[in-house]
CSV table of C-alpha atoms and ligand atoms in Angstrom, one decimal:
chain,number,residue,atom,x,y,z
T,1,UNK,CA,-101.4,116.3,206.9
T,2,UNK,CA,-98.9,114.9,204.7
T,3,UNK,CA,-98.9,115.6,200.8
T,4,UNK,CA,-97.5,113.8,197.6
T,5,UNK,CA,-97.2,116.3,194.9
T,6,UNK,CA,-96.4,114.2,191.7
T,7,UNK,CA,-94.3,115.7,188.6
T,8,UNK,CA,-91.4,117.7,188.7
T,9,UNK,CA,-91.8,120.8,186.4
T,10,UNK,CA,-92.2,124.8,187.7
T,11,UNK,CA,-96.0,123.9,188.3
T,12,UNK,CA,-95.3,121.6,191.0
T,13,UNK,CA,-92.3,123.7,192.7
T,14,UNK,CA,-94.9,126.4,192.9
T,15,UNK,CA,-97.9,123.8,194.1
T,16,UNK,CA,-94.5,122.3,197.0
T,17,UNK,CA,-94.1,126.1,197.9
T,18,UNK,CA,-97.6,127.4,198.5
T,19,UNK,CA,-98.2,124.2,200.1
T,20,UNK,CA,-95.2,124.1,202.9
T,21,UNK,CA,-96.6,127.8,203.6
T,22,UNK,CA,-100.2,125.9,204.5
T,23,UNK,CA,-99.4,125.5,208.6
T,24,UNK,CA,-101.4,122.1,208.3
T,25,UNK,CA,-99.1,120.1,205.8
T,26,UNK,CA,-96.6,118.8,208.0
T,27,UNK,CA,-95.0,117.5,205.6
T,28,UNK,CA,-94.0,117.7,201.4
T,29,UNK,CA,-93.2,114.8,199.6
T,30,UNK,CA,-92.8,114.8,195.7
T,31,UNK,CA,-92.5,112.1,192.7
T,32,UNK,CA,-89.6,112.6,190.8
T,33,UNK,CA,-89.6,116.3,191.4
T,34,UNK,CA,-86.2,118.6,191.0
T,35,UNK,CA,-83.4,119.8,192.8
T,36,UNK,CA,-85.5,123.3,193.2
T,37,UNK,CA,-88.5,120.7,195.2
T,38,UNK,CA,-85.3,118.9,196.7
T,39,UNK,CA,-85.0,122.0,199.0
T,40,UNK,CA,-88.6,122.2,200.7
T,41,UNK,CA,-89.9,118.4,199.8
T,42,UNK,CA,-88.4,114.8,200.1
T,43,UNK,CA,-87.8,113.5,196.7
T,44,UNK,CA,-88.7,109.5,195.5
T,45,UNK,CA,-87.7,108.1,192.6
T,46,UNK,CA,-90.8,107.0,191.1
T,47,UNK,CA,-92.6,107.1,187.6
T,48,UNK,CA,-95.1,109.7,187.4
T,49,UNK,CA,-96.8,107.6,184.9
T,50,UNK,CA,-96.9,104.7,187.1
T,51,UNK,CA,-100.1,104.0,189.3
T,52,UNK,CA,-99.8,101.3,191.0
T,53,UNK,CA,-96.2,102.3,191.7
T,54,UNK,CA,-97.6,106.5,193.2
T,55,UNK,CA,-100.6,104.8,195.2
T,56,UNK,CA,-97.8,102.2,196.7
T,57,UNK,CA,-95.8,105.4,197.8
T,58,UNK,CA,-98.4,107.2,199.0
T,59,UNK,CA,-100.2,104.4,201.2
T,60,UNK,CA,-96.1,104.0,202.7
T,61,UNK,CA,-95.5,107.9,203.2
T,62,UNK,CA,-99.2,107.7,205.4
T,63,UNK,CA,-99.8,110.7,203.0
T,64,UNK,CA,-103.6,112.4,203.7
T,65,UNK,CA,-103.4,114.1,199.8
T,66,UNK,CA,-102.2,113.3,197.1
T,67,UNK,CA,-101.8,116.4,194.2
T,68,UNK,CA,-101.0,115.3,190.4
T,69,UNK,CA,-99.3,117.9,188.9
T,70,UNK,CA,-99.1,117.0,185.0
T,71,UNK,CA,-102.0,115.9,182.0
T,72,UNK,CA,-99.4,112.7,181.0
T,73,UNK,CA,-100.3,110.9,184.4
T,74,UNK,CA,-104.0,112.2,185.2
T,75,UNK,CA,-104.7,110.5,181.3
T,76,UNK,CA,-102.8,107.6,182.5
T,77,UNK,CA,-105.0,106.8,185.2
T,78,UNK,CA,-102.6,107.4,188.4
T,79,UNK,CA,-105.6,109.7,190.1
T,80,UNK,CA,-108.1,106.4,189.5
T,81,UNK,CA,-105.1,104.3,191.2
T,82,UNK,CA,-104.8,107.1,194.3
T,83,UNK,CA,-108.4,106.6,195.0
T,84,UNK,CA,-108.8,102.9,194.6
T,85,UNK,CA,-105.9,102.5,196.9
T,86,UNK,CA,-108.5,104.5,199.8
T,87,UNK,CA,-106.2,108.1,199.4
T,88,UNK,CA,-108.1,111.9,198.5
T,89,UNK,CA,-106.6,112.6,195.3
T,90,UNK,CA,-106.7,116.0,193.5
T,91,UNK,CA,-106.6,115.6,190.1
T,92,UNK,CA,-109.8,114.1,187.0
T,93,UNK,CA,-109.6,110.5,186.6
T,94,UNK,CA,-108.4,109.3,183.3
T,95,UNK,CA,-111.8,109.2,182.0
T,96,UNK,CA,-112.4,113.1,182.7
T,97,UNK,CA,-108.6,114.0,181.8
T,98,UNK,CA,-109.7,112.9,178.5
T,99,UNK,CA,-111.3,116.9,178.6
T,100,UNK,CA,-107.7,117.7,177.8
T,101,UNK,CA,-106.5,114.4,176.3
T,102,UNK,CA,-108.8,114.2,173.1
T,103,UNK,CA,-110.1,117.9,171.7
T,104,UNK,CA,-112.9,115.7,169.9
T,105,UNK,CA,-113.8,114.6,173.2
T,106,UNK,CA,-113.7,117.9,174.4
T,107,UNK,CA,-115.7,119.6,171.5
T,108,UNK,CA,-118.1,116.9,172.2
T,109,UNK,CA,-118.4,118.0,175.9
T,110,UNK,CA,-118.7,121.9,175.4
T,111,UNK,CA,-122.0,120.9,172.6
T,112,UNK,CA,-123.6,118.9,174.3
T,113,UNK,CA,-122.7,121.4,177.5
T,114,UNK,CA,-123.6,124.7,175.2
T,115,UNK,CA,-120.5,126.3,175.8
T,116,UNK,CA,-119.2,128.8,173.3
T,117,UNK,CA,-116.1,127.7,171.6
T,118,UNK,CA,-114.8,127.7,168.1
T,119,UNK,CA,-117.2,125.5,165.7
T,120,UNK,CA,-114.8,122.5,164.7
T,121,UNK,CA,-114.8,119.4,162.2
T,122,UNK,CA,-112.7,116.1,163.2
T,123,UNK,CA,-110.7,115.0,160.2
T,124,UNK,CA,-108.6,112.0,159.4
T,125,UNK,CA,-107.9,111.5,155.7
T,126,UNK,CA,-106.5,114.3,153.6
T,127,UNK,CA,-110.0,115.2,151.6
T,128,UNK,CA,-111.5,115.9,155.1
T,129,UNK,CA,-108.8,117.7,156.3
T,130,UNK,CA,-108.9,119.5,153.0
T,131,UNK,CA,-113.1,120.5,153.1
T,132,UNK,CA,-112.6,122.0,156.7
T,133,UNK,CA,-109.8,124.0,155.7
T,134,UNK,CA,-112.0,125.8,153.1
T,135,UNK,CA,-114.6,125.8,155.0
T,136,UNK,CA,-113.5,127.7,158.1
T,137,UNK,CA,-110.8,129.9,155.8
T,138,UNK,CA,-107.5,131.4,156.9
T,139,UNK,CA,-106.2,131.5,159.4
T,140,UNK,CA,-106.4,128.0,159.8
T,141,UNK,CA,-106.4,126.3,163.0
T,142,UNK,CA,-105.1,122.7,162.9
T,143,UNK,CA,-104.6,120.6,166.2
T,144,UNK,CA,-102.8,117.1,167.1
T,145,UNK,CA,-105.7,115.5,168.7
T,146,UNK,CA,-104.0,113.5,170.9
T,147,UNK,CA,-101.4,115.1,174.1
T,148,UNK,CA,-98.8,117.3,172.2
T,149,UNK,CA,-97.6,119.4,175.3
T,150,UNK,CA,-99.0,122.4,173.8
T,151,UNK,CA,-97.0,122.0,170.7
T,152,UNK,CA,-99.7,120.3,168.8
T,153,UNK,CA,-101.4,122.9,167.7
T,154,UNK,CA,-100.7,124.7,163.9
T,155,UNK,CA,-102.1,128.2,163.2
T,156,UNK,CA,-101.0,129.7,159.9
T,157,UNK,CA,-102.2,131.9,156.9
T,158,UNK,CA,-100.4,128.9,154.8
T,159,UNK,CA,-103.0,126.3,153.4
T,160,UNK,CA,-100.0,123.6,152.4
T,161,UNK,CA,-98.4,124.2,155.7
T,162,UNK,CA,-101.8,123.7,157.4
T,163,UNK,CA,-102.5,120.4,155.4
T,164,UNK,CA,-99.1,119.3,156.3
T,165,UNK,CA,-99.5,119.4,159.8
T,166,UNK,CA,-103.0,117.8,159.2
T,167,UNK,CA,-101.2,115.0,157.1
T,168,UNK,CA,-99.0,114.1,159.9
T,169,UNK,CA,-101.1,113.5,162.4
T,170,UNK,CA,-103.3,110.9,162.5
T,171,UNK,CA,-106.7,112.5,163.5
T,172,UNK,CA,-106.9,116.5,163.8
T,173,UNK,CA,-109.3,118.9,164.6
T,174,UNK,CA,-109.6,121.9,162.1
T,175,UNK,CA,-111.3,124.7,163.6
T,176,UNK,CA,-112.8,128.5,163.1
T,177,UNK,CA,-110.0,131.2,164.3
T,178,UNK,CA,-111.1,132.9,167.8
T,179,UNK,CA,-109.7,136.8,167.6
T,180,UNK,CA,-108.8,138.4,170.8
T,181,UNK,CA,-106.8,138.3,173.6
T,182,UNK,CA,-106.2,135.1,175.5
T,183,UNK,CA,-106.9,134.5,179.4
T,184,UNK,CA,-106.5,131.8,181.3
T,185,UNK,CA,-108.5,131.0,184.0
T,186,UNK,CA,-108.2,128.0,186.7
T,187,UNK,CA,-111.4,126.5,188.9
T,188,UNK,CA,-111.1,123.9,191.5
T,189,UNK,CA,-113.6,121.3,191.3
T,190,UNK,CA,-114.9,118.3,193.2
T,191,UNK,CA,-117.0,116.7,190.9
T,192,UNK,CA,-120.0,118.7,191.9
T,193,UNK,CA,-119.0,122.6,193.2
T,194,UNK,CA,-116.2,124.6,191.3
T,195,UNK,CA,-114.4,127.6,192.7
T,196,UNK,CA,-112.5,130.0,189.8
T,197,UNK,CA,-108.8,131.4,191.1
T,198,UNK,CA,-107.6,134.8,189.6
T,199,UNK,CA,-107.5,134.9,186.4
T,200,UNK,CA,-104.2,135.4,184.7
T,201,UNK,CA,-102.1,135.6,181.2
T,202,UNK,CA,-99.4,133.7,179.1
T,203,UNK,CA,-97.2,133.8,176.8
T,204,UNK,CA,-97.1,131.1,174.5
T,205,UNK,CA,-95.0,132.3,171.4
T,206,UNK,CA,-91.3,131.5,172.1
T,207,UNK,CA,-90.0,135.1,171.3
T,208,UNK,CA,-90.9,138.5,171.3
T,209,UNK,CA,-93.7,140.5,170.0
T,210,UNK,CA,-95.5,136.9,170.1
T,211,UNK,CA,-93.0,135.6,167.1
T,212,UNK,CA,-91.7,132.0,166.7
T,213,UNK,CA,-93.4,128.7,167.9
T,214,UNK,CA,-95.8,128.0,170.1
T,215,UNK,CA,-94.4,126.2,173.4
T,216,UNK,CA,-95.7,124.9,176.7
T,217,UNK,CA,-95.4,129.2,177.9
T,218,UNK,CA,-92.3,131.5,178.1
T,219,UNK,CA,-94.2,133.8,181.3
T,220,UNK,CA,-96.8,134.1,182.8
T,221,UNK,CA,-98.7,137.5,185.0
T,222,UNK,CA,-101.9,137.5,187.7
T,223,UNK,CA,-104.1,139.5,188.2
T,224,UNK,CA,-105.2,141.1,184.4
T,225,UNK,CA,-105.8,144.8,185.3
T,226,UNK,CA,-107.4,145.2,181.6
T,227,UNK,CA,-109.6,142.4,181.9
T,228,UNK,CA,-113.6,143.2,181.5
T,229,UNK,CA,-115.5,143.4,184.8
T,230,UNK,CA,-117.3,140.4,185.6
T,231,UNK,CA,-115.8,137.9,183.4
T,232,UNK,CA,-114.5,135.6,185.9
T,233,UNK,CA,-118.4,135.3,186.7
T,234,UNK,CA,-119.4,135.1,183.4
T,235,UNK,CA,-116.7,132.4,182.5
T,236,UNK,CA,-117.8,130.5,185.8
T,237,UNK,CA,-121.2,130.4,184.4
T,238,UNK,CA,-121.3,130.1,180.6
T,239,UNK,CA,-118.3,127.8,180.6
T,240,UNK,CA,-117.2,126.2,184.0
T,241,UNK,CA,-120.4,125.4,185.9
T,242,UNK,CA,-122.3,123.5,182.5
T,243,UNK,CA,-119.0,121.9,181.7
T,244,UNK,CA,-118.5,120.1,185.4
T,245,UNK,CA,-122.3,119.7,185.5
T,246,UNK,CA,-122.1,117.7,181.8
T,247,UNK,CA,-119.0,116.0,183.1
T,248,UNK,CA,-120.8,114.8,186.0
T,249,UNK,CA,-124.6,113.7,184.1
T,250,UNK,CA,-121.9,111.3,182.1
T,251,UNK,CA,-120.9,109.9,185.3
T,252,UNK,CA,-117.2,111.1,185.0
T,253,UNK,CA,-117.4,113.6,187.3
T,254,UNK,CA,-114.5,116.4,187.4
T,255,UNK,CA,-112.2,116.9,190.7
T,256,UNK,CA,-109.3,118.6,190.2
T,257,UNK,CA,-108.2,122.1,188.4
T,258,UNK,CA,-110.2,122.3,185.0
T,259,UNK,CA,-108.2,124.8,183.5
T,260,UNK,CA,-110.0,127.2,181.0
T,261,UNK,CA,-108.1,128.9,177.6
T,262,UNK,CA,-110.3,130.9,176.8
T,263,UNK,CA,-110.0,133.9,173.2
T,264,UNK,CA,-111.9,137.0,174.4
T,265,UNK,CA,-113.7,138.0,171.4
T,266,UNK,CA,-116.5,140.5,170.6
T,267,UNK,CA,-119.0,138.3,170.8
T,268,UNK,CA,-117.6,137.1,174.5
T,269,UNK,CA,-115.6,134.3,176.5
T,270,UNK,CA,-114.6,131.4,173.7
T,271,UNK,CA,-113.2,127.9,175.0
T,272,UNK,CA,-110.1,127.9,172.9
T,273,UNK,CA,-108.9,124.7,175.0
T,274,UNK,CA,-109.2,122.7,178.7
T,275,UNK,CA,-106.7,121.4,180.1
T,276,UNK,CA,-107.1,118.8,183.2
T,277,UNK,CA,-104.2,120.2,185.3
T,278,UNK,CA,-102.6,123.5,186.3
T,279,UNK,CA,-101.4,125.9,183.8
T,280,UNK,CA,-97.6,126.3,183.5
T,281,UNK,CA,-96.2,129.0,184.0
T,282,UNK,CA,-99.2,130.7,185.0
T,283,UNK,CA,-99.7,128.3,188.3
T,284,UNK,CA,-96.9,130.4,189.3
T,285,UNK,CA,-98.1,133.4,189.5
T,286,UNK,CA,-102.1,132.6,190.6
T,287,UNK,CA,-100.3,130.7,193.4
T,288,UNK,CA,-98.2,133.3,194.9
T,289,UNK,CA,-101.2,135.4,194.8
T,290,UNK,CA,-103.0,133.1,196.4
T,291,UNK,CA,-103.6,133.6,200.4
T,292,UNK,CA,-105.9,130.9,201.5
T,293,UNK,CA,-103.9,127.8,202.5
T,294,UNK,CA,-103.6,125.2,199.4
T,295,UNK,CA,-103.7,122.1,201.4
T,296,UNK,CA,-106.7,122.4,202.8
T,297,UNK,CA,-108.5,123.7,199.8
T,298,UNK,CA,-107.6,121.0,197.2
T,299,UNK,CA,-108.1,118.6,200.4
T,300,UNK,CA,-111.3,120.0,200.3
T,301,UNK,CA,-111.8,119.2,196.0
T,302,UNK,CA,-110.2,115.8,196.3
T,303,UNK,CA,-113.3,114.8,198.9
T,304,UNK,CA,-116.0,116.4,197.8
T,305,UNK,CA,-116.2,119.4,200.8
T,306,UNK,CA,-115.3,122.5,198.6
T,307,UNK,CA,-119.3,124.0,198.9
T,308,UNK,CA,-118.5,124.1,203.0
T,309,UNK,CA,-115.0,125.7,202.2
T,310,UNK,CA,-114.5,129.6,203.2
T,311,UNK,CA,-114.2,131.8,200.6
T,312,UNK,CA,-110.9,132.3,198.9
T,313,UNK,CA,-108.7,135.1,199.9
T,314,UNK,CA,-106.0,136.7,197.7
T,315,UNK,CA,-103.0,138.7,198.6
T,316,UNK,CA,-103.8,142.0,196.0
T,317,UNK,CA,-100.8,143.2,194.2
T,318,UNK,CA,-99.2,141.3,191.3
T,319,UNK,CA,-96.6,138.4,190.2
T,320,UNK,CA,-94.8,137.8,187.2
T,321,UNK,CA,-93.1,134.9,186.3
T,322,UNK,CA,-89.9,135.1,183.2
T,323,UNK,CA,-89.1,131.6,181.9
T,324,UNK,CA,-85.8,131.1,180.9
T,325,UNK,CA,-85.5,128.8,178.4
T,326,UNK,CA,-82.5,126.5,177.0
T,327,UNK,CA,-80.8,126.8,173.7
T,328,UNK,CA,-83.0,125.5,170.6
T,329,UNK,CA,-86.1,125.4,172.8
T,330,UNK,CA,-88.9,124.1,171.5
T,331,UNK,CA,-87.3,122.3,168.9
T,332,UNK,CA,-84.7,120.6,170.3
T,333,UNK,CA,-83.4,122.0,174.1
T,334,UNK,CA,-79.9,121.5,174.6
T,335,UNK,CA,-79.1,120.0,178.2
T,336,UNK,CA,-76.4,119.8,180.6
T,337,UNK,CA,-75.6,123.4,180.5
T,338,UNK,CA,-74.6,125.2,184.0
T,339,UNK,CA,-76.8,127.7,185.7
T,340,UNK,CA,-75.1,130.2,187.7
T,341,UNK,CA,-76.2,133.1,189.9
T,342,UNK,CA,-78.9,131.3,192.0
T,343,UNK,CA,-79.9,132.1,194.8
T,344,UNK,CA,-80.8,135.2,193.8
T,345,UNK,CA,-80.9,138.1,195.8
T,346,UNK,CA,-83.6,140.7,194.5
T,347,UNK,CA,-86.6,141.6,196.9
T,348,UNK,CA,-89.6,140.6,196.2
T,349,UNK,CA,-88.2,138.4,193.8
T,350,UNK,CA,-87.5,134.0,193.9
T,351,UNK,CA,-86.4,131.4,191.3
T,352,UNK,CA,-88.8,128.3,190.9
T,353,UNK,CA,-86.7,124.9,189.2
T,354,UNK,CA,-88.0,123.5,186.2
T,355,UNK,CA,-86.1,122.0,184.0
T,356,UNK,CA,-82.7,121.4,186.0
T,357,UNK,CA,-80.6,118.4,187.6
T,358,UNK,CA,-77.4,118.5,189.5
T,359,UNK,CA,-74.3,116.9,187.7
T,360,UNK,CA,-71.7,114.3,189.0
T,361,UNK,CA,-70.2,117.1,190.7
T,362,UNK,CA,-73.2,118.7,192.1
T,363,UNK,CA,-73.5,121.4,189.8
T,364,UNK,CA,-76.7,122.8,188.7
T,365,UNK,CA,-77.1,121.9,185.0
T,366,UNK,CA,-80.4,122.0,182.7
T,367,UNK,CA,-82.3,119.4,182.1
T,368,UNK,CA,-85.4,120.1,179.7
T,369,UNK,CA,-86.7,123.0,177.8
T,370,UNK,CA,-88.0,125.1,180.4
T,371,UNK,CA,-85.3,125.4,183.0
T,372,UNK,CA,-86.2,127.9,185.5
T,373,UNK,CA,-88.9,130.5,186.3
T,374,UNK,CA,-88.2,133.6,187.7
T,375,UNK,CA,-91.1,135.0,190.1
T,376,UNK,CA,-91.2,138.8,190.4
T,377,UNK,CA,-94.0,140.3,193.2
T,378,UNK,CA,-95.2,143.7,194.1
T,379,UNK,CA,-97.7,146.4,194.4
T,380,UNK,CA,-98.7,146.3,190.7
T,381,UNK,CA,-97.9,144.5,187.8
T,382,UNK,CA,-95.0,147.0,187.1
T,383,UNK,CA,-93.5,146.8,189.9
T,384,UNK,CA,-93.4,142.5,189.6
T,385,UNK,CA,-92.2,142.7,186.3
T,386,UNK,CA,-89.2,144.8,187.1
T,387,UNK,CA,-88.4,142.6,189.7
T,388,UNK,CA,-88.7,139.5,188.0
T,389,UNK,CA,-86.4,140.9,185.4
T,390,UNK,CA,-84.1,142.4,187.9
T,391,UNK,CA,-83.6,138.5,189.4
T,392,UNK,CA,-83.0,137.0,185.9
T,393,UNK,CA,-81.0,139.7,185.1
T,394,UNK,CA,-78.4,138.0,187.7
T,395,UNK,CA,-78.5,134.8,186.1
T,396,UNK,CA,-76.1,133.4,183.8
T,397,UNK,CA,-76.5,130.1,181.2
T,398,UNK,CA,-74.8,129.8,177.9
T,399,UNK,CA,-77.0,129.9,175.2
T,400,UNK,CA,-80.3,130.3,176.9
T,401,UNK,CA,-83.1,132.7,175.9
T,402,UNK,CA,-86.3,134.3,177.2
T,403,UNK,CA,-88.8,136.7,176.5
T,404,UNK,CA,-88.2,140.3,177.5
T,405,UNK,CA,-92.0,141.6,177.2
T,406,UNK,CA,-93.7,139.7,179.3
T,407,UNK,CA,-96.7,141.7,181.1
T,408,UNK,CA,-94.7,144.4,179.7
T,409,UNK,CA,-98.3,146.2,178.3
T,410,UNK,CA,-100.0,145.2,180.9
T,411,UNK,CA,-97.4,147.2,183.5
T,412,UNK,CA,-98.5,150.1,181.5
T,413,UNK,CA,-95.7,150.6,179.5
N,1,LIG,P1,-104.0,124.9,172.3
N,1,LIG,O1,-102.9,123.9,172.5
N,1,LIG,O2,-105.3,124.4,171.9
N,1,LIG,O3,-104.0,125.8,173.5
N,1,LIG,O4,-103.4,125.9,171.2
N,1,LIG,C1,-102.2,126.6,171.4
N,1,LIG,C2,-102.4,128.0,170.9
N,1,LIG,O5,-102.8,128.1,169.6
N,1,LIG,C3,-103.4,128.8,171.7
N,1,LIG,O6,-102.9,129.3,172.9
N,1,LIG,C4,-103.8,129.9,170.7
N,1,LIG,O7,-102.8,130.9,170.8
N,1,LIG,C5,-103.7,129.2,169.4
N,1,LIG,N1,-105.0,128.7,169.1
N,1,LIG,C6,-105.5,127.5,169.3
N,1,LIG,N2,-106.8,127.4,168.8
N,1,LIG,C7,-107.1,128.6,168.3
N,1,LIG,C8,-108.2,129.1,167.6
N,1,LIG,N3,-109.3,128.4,167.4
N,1,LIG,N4,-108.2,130.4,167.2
N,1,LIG,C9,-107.0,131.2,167.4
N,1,LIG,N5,-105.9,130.7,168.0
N,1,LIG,C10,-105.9,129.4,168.4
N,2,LIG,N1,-99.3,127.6,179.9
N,2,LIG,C1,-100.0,126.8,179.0
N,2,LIG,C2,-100.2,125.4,179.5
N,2,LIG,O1,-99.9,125.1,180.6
N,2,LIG,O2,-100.6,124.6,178.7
């Protein structure tokens, strides 16, 4: 089988990677993809956004799959155009990406659903935005509701700060604060059945000690060795299951990755926010733990067969992934800086392209905020990390940052 992976971000490296490891993909074609994809896919220049433009490419490649990597085309409608066009497609239509597209839609799913999540008011003006405020209390939780890449999203003791954001947006949601530590967990869905993968952790805060803005994830780790026992069961059936099923009885049903953020508080699993696509950076990590091949499991979502699919197996041990960022990320990521070091040459250790190009000259340059991810594996979470900091260790790029705690309590430390 051939497959189309569209996007081009550290996601879909690691979705071309586990995927050329699958011995029935022949074959690994991406849409724009990166110079890191370049190496193990055949690149074409084509919109991501564009559907008519992805199912025309995919019907000419012969592909038997097609995988949408990022929320910006799945709410654009390039899944519907996949399918229309007669081609298995893994990823929601635009009508079920709207799950991750609009939070009121999304609030509206997990009542109706009766999926715990934090209680919430939809506000426009200022007066409403105002009300919820004092009603919920600090901290106060203000979000864009339209796509914001994960930047959307205001959380502050600060009352003017959180009307500010409210005031320049154009519709928000203002919710209750969930207290406890954050998971997220990923299940593959084909409208009807839906299979969790490991559960595992970000980090969203751009510097250490969770300081600074939020931003799309500086690292990621799989599996969670301090996680409860049983929660991926209880998530699957207090949140996944009713969600698909009331996705479904609106006739939208869900095939694709629904990816759960869930706050684990005392009083259990809350929805802090669904997403319609992988996770990134954390798709990084769940897929190099991942042992069962991945093209014929989301084959298996995109048409419906994942209830006759064998169980998943998973490789044990642990990966963590270090992202390292360019200068002035989130705000304003400077580009066009060079990246030097690669390949790397650490066991157990491999760098996955995000954000990069190649220059007139061929060089490796930065090209977005997120520039590369650093994937260390081993036995245990310790021994991942220090080989994921070992490998970026050797990696040189003026003015770029990362985190230097990531999964560093969870190694035990
Ligand atoms: P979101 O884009 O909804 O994932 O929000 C980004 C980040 O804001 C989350 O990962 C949380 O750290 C934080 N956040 C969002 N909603 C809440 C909430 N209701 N309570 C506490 N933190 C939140
Ligand atoms: N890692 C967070 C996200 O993908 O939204």
């Amino acid at each position: 089988m051939r497959v189309l992976v569209i996007g081009s971000g550290g996601r879909e490296h690691a979705l071309c990677r586990a995927l050329r490891l699958d011995p029935t993909v022949t074959e690994v074609h991406c849409a724009p993809g990166n110079p890191g994809m370049a190496e193990i896919a055949e690149l074409h220049q084509v919109a991501a956004t564009d559907g008519a433009a992805v199912a025309e490419l995919a019907g000419r490649l012969e592909v038997g799959l097609v995988v949408i990597g990022p929320e910006a085309p799945l709410v654009a409608g390039v899944a519907d155009a996949v399918r229309s066009a007669g081609i298995p497609c893994f990823g929601p239509s635009r009508e079920a990406a709207a799950i991750e597209g609009s939070k009121a839609f999304a609030k509206d799913v997990m009542l109706a659903a009766g999926v715990p999540t934090a209680r919430a008011r939809t506000c426009v003006t200022d007066a409403e935005a105002a009300t919820a405020l004092d009603e919920f209390g600090p901290p106060y939780v203000v979000k864009d509701d339209g796509l914001a890449a994960g930047k959307g999203v205001v959380v502050t003791d600060g009352r003017d700060e959180a009307l500010a954001h409210a005031g320049a947006c154009e519709r928000v949601v203002i919710e209750e604060y969930l207290d406890g530590p954050e998971v997220s967990l990923f299940a593959l869905c084909d409208g009807v059945t839906a299979v969790p993968l490991q559960p595992a952790q970000d980090f969203k805060r751009a510097y250490d000690g969770d300081k600074g803005p939020n931003t799309g994830g500086m690292g990621a780790y799989t599996p969670l060795p301090w996680a409860p026992a049983g929660l991926t069961e209880q998530v699957m059936s207090e949140i996944v299951l009713p969600t698909v099923a009331e996705l479904a009885r609106r006739g939208m049903p869900y095939t694709g990755v629904l990816y759960a953020g869930l706050a684990l508080t005392e009083a259990g699993p809350r929805v802090i926010e669904f997403n319609a696509r992988f996770g990134d950076p954390e798709t990084q990590v769940v897929l190099d733990r991942l042992e069962t091949p991945l093209g014929g499991l989301l084959l298996a979502c995109a048409t419906g067969a994942l209830a006759a699919h064998e169980p998943l197996r998973w490789r044990g041990g642990a990966a963590v992934t270090v992202v390292l960022a360019a200068e002035n990320y989130p705000a304003d990521p400077v580009k066009g800086d060079a990246i030097d070091g690669l390949p790397i040459g650490v066991e157990g250790a491999y760098v996955l392209h995000a954000g990069t190009a190649l220059d007139g000259s061929g060089r490796l340059v930065s090209n977005g905020g997120r520039v590369l991810n650093v994937v260390g594996t081993g036995a245990d979470v310790a021994e991942a990390r220090t080989r994921a900091y070992d490998a970026l260790g050797e990696i040189t790029m003026r003015g770029s940052h990362h985190r230097s705690d990531i999964a560093l309590h969870a190694s035990g430390a």
